[in-house]
Coordinates of C-alpha atoms and ligand atoms in Angstrom, one line a residue:
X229 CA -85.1 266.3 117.0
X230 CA -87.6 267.0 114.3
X231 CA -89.3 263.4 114.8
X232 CA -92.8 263.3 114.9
X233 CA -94.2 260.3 116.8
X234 CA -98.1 259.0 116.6
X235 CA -99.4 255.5 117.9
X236 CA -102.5 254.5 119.0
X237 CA -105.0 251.6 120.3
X238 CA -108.2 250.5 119.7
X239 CA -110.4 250.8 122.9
X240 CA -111.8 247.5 123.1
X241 CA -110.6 246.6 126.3
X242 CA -107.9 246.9 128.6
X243 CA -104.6 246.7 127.5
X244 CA -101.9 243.5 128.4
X245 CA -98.6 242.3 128.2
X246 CA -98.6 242.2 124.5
X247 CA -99.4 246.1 124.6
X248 CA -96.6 246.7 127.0
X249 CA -93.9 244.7 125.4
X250 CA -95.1 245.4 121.6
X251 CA -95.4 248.7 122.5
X252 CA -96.0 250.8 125.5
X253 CA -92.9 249.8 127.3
X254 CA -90.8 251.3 124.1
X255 CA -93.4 254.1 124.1
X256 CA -92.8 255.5 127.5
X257 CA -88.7 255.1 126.9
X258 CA -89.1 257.3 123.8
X259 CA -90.9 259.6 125.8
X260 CA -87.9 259.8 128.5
X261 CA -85.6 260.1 125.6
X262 CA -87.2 262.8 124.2
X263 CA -86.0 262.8 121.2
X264 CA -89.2 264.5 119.2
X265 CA -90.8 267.7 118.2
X266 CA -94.4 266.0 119.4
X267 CA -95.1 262.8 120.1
X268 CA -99.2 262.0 120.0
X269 CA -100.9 258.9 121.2
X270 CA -104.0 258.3 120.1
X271 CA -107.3 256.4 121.5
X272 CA -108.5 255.3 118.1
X273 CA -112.5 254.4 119.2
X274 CA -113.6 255.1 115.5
X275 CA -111.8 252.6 114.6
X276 CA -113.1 250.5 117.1
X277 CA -115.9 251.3 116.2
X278 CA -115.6 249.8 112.3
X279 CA -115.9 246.3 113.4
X280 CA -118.3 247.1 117.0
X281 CA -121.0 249.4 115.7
X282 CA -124.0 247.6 117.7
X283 CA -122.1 247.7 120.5
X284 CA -120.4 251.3 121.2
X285 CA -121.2 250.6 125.3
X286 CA -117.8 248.4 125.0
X287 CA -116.3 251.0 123.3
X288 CA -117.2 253.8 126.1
X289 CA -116.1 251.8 129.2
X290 CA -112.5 250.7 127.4
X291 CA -111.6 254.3 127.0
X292 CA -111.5 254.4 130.6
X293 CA -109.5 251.3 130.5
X294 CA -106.7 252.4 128.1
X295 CA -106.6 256.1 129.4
X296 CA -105.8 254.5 132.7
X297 CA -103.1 251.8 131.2
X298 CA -101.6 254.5 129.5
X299 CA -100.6 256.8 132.4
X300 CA -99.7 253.9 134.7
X301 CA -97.3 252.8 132.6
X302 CA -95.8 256.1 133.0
X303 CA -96.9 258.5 129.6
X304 CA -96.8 261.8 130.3
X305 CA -99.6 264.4 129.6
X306 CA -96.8 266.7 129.8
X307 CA -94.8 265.0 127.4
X308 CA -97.0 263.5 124.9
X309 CA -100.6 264.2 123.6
X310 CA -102.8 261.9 124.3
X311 CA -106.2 262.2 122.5
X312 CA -109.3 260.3 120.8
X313 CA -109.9 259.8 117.5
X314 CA -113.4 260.6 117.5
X315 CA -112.7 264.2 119.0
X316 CA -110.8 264.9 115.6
X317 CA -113.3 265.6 112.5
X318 CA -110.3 266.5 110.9
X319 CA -109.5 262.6 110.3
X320 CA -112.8 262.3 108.6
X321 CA -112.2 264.7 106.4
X322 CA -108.9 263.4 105.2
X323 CA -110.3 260.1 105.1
X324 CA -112.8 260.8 102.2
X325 CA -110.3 262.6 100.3
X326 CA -107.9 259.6 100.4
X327 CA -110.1 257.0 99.9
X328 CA -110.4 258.6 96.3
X329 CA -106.9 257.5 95.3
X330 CA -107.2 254.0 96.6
X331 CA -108.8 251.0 95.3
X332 CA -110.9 249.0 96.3
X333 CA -109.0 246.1 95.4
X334 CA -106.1 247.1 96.9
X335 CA -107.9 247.6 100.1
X336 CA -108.9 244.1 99.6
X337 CA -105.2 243.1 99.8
X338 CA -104.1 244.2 102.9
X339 CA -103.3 241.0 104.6
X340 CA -103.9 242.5 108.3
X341 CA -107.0 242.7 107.1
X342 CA -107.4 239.7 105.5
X343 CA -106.6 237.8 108.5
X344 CA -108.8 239.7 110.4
X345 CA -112.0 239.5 107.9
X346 CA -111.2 235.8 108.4
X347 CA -111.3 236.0 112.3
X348 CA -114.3 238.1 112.9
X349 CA -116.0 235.8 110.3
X350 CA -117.5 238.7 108.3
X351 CA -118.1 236.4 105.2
X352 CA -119.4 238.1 102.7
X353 CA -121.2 241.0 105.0
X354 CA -118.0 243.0 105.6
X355 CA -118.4 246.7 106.9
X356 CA -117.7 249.3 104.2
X357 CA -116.0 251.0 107.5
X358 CA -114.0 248.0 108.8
X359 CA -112.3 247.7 105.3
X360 CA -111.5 251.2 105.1
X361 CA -110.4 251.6 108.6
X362 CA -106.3 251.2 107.2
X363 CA -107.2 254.6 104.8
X364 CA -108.8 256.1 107.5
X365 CA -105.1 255.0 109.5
X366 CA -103.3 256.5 107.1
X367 CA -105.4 259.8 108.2
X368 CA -104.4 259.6 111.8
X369 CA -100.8 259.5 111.1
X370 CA -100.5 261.8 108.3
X371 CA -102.6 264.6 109.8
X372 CA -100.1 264.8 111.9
X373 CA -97.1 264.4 109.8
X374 CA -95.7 261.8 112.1
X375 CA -92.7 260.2 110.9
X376 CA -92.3 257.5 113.5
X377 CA -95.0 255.3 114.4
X378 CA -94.0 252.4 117.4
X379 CA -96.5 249.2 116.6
X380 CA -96.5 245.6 116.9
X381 CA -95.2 244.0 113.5
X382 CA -99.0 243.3 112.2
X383 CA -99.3 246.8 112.0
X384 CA -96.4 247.3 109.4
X385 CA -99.6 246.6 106.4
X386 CA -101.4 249.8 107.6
X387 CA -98.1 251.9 107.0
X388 CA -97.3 250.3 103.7
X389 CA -100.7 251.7 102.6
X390 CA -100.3 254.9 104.5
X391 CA -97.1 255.4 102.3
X392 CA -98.8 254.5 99.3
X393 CA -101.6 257.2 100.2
X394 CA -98.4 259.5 100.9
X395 CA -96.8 259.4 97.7
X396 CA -100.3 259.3 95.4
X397 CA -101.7 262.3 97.6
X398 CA -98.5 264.2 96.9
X399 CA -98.0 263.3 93.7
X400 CA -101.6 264.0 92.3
X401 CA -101.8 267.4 93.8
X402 CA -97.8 268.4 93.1
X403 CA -97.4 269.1 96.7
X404 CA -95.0 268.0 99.7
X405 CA -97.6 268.3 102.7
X406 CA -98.0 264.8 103.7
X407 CA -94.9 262.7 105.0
X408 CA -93.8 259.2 104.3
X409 CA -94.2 257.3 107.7
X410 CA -92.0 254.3 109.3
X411 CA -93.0 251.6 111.7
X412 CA -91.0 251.0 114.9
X413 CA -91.3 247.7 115.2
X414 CA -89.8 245.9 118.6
X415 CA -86.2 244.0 117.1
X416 CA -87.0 241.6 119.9
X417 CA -89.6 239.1 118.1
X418 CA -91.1 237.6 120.7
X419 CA -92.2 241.4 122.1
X420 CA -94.3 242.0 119.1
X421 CA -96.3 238.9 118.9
X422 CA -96.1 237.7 122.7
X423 CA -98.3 234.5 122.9
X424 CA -101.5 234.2 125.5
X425 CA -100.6 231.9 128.8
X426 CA -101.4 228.8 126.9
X427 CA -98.4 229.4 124.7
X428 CA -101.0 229.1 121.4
X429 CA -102.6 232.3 119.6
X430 CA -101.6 236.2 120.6
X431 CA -102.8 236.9 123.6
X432 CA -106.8 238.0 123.2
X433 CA -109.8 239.1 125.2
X434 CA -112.2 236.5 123.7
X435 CA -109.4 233.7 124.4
X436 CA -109.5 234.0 127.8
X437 CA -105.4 234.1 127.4
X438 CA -104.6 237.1 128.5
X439 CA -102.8 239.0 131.3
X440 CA -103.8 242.7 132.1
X441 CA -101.4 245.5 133.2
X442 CA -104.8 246.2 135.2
X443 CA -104.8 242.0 136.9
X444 CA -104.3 242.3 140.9
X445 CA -101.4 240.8 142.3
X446 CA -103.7 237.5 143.1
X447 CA -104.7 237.4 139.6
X448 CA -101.1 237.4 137.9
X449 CA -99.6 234.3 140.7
X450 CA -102.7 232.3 139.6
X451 CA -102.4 233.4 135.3
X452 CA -98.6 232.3 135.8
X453 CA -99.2 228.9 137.7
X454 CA -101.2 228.4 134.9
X455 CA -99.3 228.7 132.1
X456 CA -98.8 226.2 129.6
X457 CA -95.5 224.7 129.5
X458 CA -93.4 221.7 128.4
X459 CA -96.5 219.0 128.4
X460 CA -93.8 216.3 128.1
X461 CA -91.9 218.0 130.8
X462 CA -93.6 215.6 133.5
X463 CA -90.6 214.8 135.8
X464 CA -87.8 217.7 137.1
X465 CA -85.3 215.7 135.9
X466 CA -86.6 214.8 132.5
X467 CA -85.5 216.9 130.0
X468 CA -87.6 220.3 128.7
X469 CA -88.0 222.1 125.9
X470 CA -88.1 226.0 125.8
X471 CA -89.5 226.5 122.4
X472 CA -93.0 227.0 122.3
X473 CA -93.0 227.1 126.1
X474 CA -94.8 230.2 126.9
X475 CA -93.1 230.2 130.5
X476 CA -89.8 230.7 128.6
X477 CA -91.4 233.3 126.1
X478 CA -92.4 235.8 128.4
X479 CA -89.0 235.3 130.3
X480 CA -87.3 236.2 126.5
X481 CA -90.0 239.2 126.8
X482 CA -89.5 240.1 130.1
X483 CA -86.0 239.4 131.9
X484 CA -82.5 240.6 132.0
X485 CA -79.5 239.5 133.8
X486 CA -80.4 241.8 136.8
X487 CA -83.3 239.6 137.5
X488 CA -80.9 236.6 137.9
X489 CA -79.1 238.6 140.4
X490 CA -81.7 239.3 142.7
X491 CA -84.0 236.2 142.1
X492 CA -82.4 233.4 141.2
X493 CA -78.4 233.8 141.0
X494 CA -77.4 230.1 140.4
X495 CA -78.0 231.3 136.8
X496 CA -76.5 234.5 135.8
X497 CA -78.9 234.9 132.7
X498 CA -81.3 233.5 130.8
X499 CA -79.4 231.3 128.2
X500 CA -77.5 229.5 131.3
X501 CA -81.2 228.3 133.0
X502 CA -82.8 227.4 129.4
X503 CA -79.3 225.0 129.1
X504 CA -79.9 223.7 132.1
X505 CA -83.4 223.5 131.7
X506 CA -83.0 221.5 128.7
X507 CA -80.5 219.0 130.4
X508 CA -83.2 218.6 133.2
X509 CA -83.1 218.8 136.5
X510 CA -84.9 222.1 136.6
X511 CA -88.9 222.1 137.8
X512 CA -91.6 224.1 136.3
X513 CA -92.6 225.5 139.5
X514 CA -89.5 227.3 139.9
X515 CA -89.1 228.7 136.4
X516 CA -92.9 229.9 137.5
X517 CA -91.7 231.7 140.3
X518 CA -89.2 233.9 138.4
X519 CA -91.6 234.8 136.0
X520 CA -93.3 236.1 138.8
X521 CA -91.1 237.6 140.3
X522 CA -89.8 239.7 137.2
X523 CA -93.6 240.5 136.0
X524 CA -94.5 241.6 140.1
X525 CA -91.1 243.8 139.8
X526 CA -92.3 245.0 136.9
X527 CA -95.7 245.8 137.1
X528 CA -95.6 247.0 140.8
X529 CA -95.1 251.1 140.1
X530 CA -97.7 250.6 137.2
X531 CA -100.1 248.8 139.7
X532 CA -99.2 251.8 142.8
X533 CA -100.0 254.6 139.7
X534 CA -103.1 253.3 138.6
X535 CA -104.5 253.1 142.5
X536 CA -104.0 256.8 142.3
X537 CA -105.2 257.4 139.5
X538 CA -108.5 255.7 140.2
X539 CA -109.4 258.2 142.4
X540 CA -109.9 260.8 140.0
X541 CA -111.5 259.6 136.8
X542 CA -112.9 263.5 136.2
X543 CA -109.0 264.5 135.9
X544 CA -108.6 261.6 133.5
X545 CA -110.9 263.1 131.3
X546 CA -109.4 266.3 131.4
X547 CA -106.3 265.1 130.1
X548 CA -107.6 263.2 127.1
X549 CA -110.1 266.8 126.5
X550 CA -106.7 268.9 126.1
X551 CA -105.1 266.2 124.5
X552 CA -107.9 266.1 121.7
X553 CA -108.0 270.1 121.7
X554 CA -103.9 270.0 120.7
X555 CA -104.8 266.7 118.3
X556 CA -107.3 269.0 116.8
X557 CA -105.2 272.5 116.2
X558 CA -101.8 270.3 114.7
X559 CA -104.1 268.3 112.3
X560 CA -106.6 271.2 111.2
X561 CA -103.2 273.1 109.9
X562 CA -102.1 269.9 108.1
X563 CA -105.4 270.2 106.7
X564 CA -105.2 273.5 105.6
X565 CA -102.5 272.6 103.4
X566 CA -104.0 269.4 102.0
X567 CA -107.2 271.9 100.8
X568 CA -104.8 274.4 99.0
X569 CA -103.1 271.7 97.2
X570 CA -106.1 270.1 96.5
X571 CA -107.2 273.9 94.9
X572 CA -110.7 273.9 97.4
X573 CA -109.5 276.7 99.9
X574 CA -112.2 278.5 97.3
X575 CA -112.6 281.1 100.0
X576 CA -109.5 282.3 100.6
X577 CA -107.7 281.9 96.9
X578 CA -107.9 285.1 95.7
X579 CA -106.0 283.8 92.5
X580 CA -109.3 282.2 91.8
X581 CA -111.6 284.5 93.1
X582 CA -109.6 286.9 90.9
X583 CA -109.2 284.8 87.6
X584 CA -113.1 284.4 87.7
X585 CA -114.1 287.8 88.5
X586 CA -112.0 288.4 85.2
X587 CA -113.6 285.6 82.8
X588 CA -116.8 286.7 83.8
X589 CA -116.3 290.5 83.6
X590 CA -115.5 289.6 79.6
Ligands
LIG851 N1 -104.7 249.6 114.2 C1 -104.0 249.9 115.4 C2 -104.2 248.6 116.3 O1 -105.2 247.9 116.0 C3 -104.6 251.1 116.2 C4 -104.4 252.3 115.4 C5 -105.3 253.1 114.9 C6 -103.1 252.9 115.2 N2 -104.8 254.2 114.3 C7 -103.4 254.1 114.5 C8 -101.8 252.6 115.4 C9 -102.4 255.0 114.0 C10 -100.8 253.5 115.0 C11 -101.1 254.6 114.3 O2 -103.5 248.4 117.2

C-alpha cells in the first residue's frame, strides 16, 4: 500500500501489441494485485496534440480507440481512474510553473526527444509545445504524486526530467509536495520494444507494421502469415536463425510453457523448439501457427469485451467524464500545496494579508 500509480497514452490511434506487452498487460495485473492507494491512467490528447495541431480530428476519433483498448484488456473503472488530459487545467497550470526551473537546453537534451525531432522531421521548425511536452509529463505525474509509473523503456527520459523538476521544485520553494517518480519498465526486453511483423523498426501506424488489439480474427491469421522470418530459412530442413526473426520475438513476448502443452507438445517450451529450430527440420509455417494460436488465446476475451463494449459508446464516455472529475479533485489539492509553497495562495495567507496590513498602517 501507499503506491501511487499513473501511466498514460497518446491518442493517436489504436493501441497494439507493443502497448499490451510494454504495458497494458502489466497494467491490468497491477490492477488485480491491487497493491495501490490510486492507480490513474491517463488519455494524454494534449500531448498528442504537441506534434498534431492541424489535425486534432485524429486526435478525437483515437480517444474512442484507446478508451475501448483499455477496458477490453480488462482495466477497471472501478479500480483505476481513467481520465484525459485535456479535462485537467490543473496540468497546465503546473506546467508553466515548471517550465521556469528548466532550461531550454536541457530540454534540448532529452534523447526521446531527440530521436523523435529526428523522425517527425521537424528541422528547424520544432513546436515550442512538442519540446515541452516531457515538462508538461512531469505535470501529469506529479499532480498526482504518483510514485510508480509502468512505460515502455523509451519513456525512462521523461521520468529522469520529471525527477529533476521534483527535486528543483522542492528544493526552490523548501517544500516536500511533489514526489520523486520511478519507471516500471517490463524486465522482459523484447516486451518493451516489440518489433512490427517485418521484424525491423517498433511497431508503427505509419509503417504499416502493426498489429491491433482491435484487428479481427481474419486480420491477425493474415498479419502472422506475413511475418518476416528467417529469409535464408528457405528449406524445412535447412537450418534457421531465431535472432532477428520476428516470428520468434513475439513468441519470447507472448508464450509460456502452457502454450506448448496445449498446442504443440513435442516441445515443452520455447528454448527446446528454437534448438531445434536452429538444427532444422522445423517449417515456418508451423512456428506461424503457434503464434497464432497463443496471440488468438490471448486476444479472444479482449476481442468478446470490446463487441460489448461497442454497443454503448455513450457509457464509454461516462467513464472517462468521472474519471477526469476524480483526475481533477486529486490534482487541484496537489496544487493547492504547490501555490502555498510557491507563497501565491495571496488569498487565503493571512500571514501576508496580515504583515501588509501592518507595513502599510506605519
Ligand atoms: N509519453 C507517453 C507516450 O508517448 C504518454 C504519456 C503522457 C505518459 N503523459 C504520461 C506516460 C505520463 C506516463 C506518464 O507513450
Amino acid at each position: 500500500m501507499g503506491n501511487i500509480i499513473l501511466t498514460g497514452d497518446r491518442p493517436t490511434g489504436k493501441l497494439h501489441l507493443g502497448h499490451y506487452v510494454g504495458s497494458l498487460r502489466n497494467r491490468v495485473a497491477m490492477q488485480e494485485a491491487g497493491d495501490y492507494d490510486r492507480f490513474f491512467v491517463m488519455i494524454a490528447d494534449t500531448q498528442a496534440l504537441t506534434d498534431n495541431a492541424h489535425n486534432p480530428e485524429k486526435i478525437r476519433q483515437s480517444l474512442i480507440e484507446v478508451a475501448l483498448d483499455y477496458l477490453s484488456v480488462g482495466l477497471d473503472p472501478k479500480k483505476v481512474d481513467i481520465f484525459v488530459q485535456s479535462q485537467v487545467p490543473q496540468l497546465f497550470e503546473m506546467t508553466a510553473y515548471y517550465m521556469n526551473l528548466v532550461t531550454v537546453a536541457r530540454a534540448e537534451r532529452n534523447p526521446t526527444v531527440k530521436a523523435e525531432i529526428a523522425q517527425k522531421g521537424f528541422g528547424a521548425s520544432i513546436p515550442m509545445g512538442f519540446l515541452n511536452y516531457p515538462i508538461s509529463q512531469a505535470a501529469d505525474i506529479t499532480a498526482f504524486k504518483a510514485n510508480l509509473v509502468p512505460v515502455g523503456e523509451d519513456q525512462e527520459p521523461m521520468l529522469e526530467q520529471a525527477r529533476e523538476i521534483v527535486r528543483s521544485f522542492n528544493a526552490t520553494y523548501n517544500c516536500e509536495v511533489l514526489v520523486e517518480p520511478k519507471a516500471l519498465i517490463p524486465d522482459n526486453k523484447v516486451c518493451s520494444r516489440l518489433p512490427g511483423i517485418d521484424g525491423q523498426a517498433k511497431m508503427s501506424k505509419s509503417l504499416g507494421n502493426g498489429i491491433y488489439l482491435s484487428d479481427d480474427p481474419k486480420t491477425l491469421h493474415d498479419k502472422v502469415f506475413d511475418m518476416y522470418t528467417d529469409p535464408n530459412h528457405l528449406r524445412v530442413s535447412d537450418p534457421g536463425r531465431v535472432e532477428g526473426n520476428a516470428v520468434f520475438t513475439y513468441l519470447d513476448a507472448f508464450s509460456n510453457d502452457e502454450d506448448f502443452a496445449e498446442f504443440w507438445p513435442e516441445y515443452s517450451n520455447l528454448d527446446e523448439l528454437k534448438a531445434a529450430y536452429q538444427k532444422g527440420g522445423v517449417g515456418d509455417v508451423k512456428v506461424k501457427k503457434l503464434l497464432l494460436n497463443v496471440l488468438t488465446k490471448e486476444l479472444t476475451p479482449i476481442w468478446e469485451r470490446r463487441a460489448e463494449l461497442e454497443h454503448d459508446i455513450p457509457a464509454i464516455y461516462d467513464v472517462l467524464a468521472q474519471g477526469s472529475a476524480r483526475a481533477r479533485e486529486a490534482a487541484a489539492a496537489t496544487l493547492d500545496e504547490m501555490r502555498t509553497a510557491m507563497g501565491i495562495n495571496y488569498f487565503t495567507d493571512q500571514a501576508l494579508i496580515g504583515e501588509q496590513s501592518k507595513h502599510y498602517a506605519e
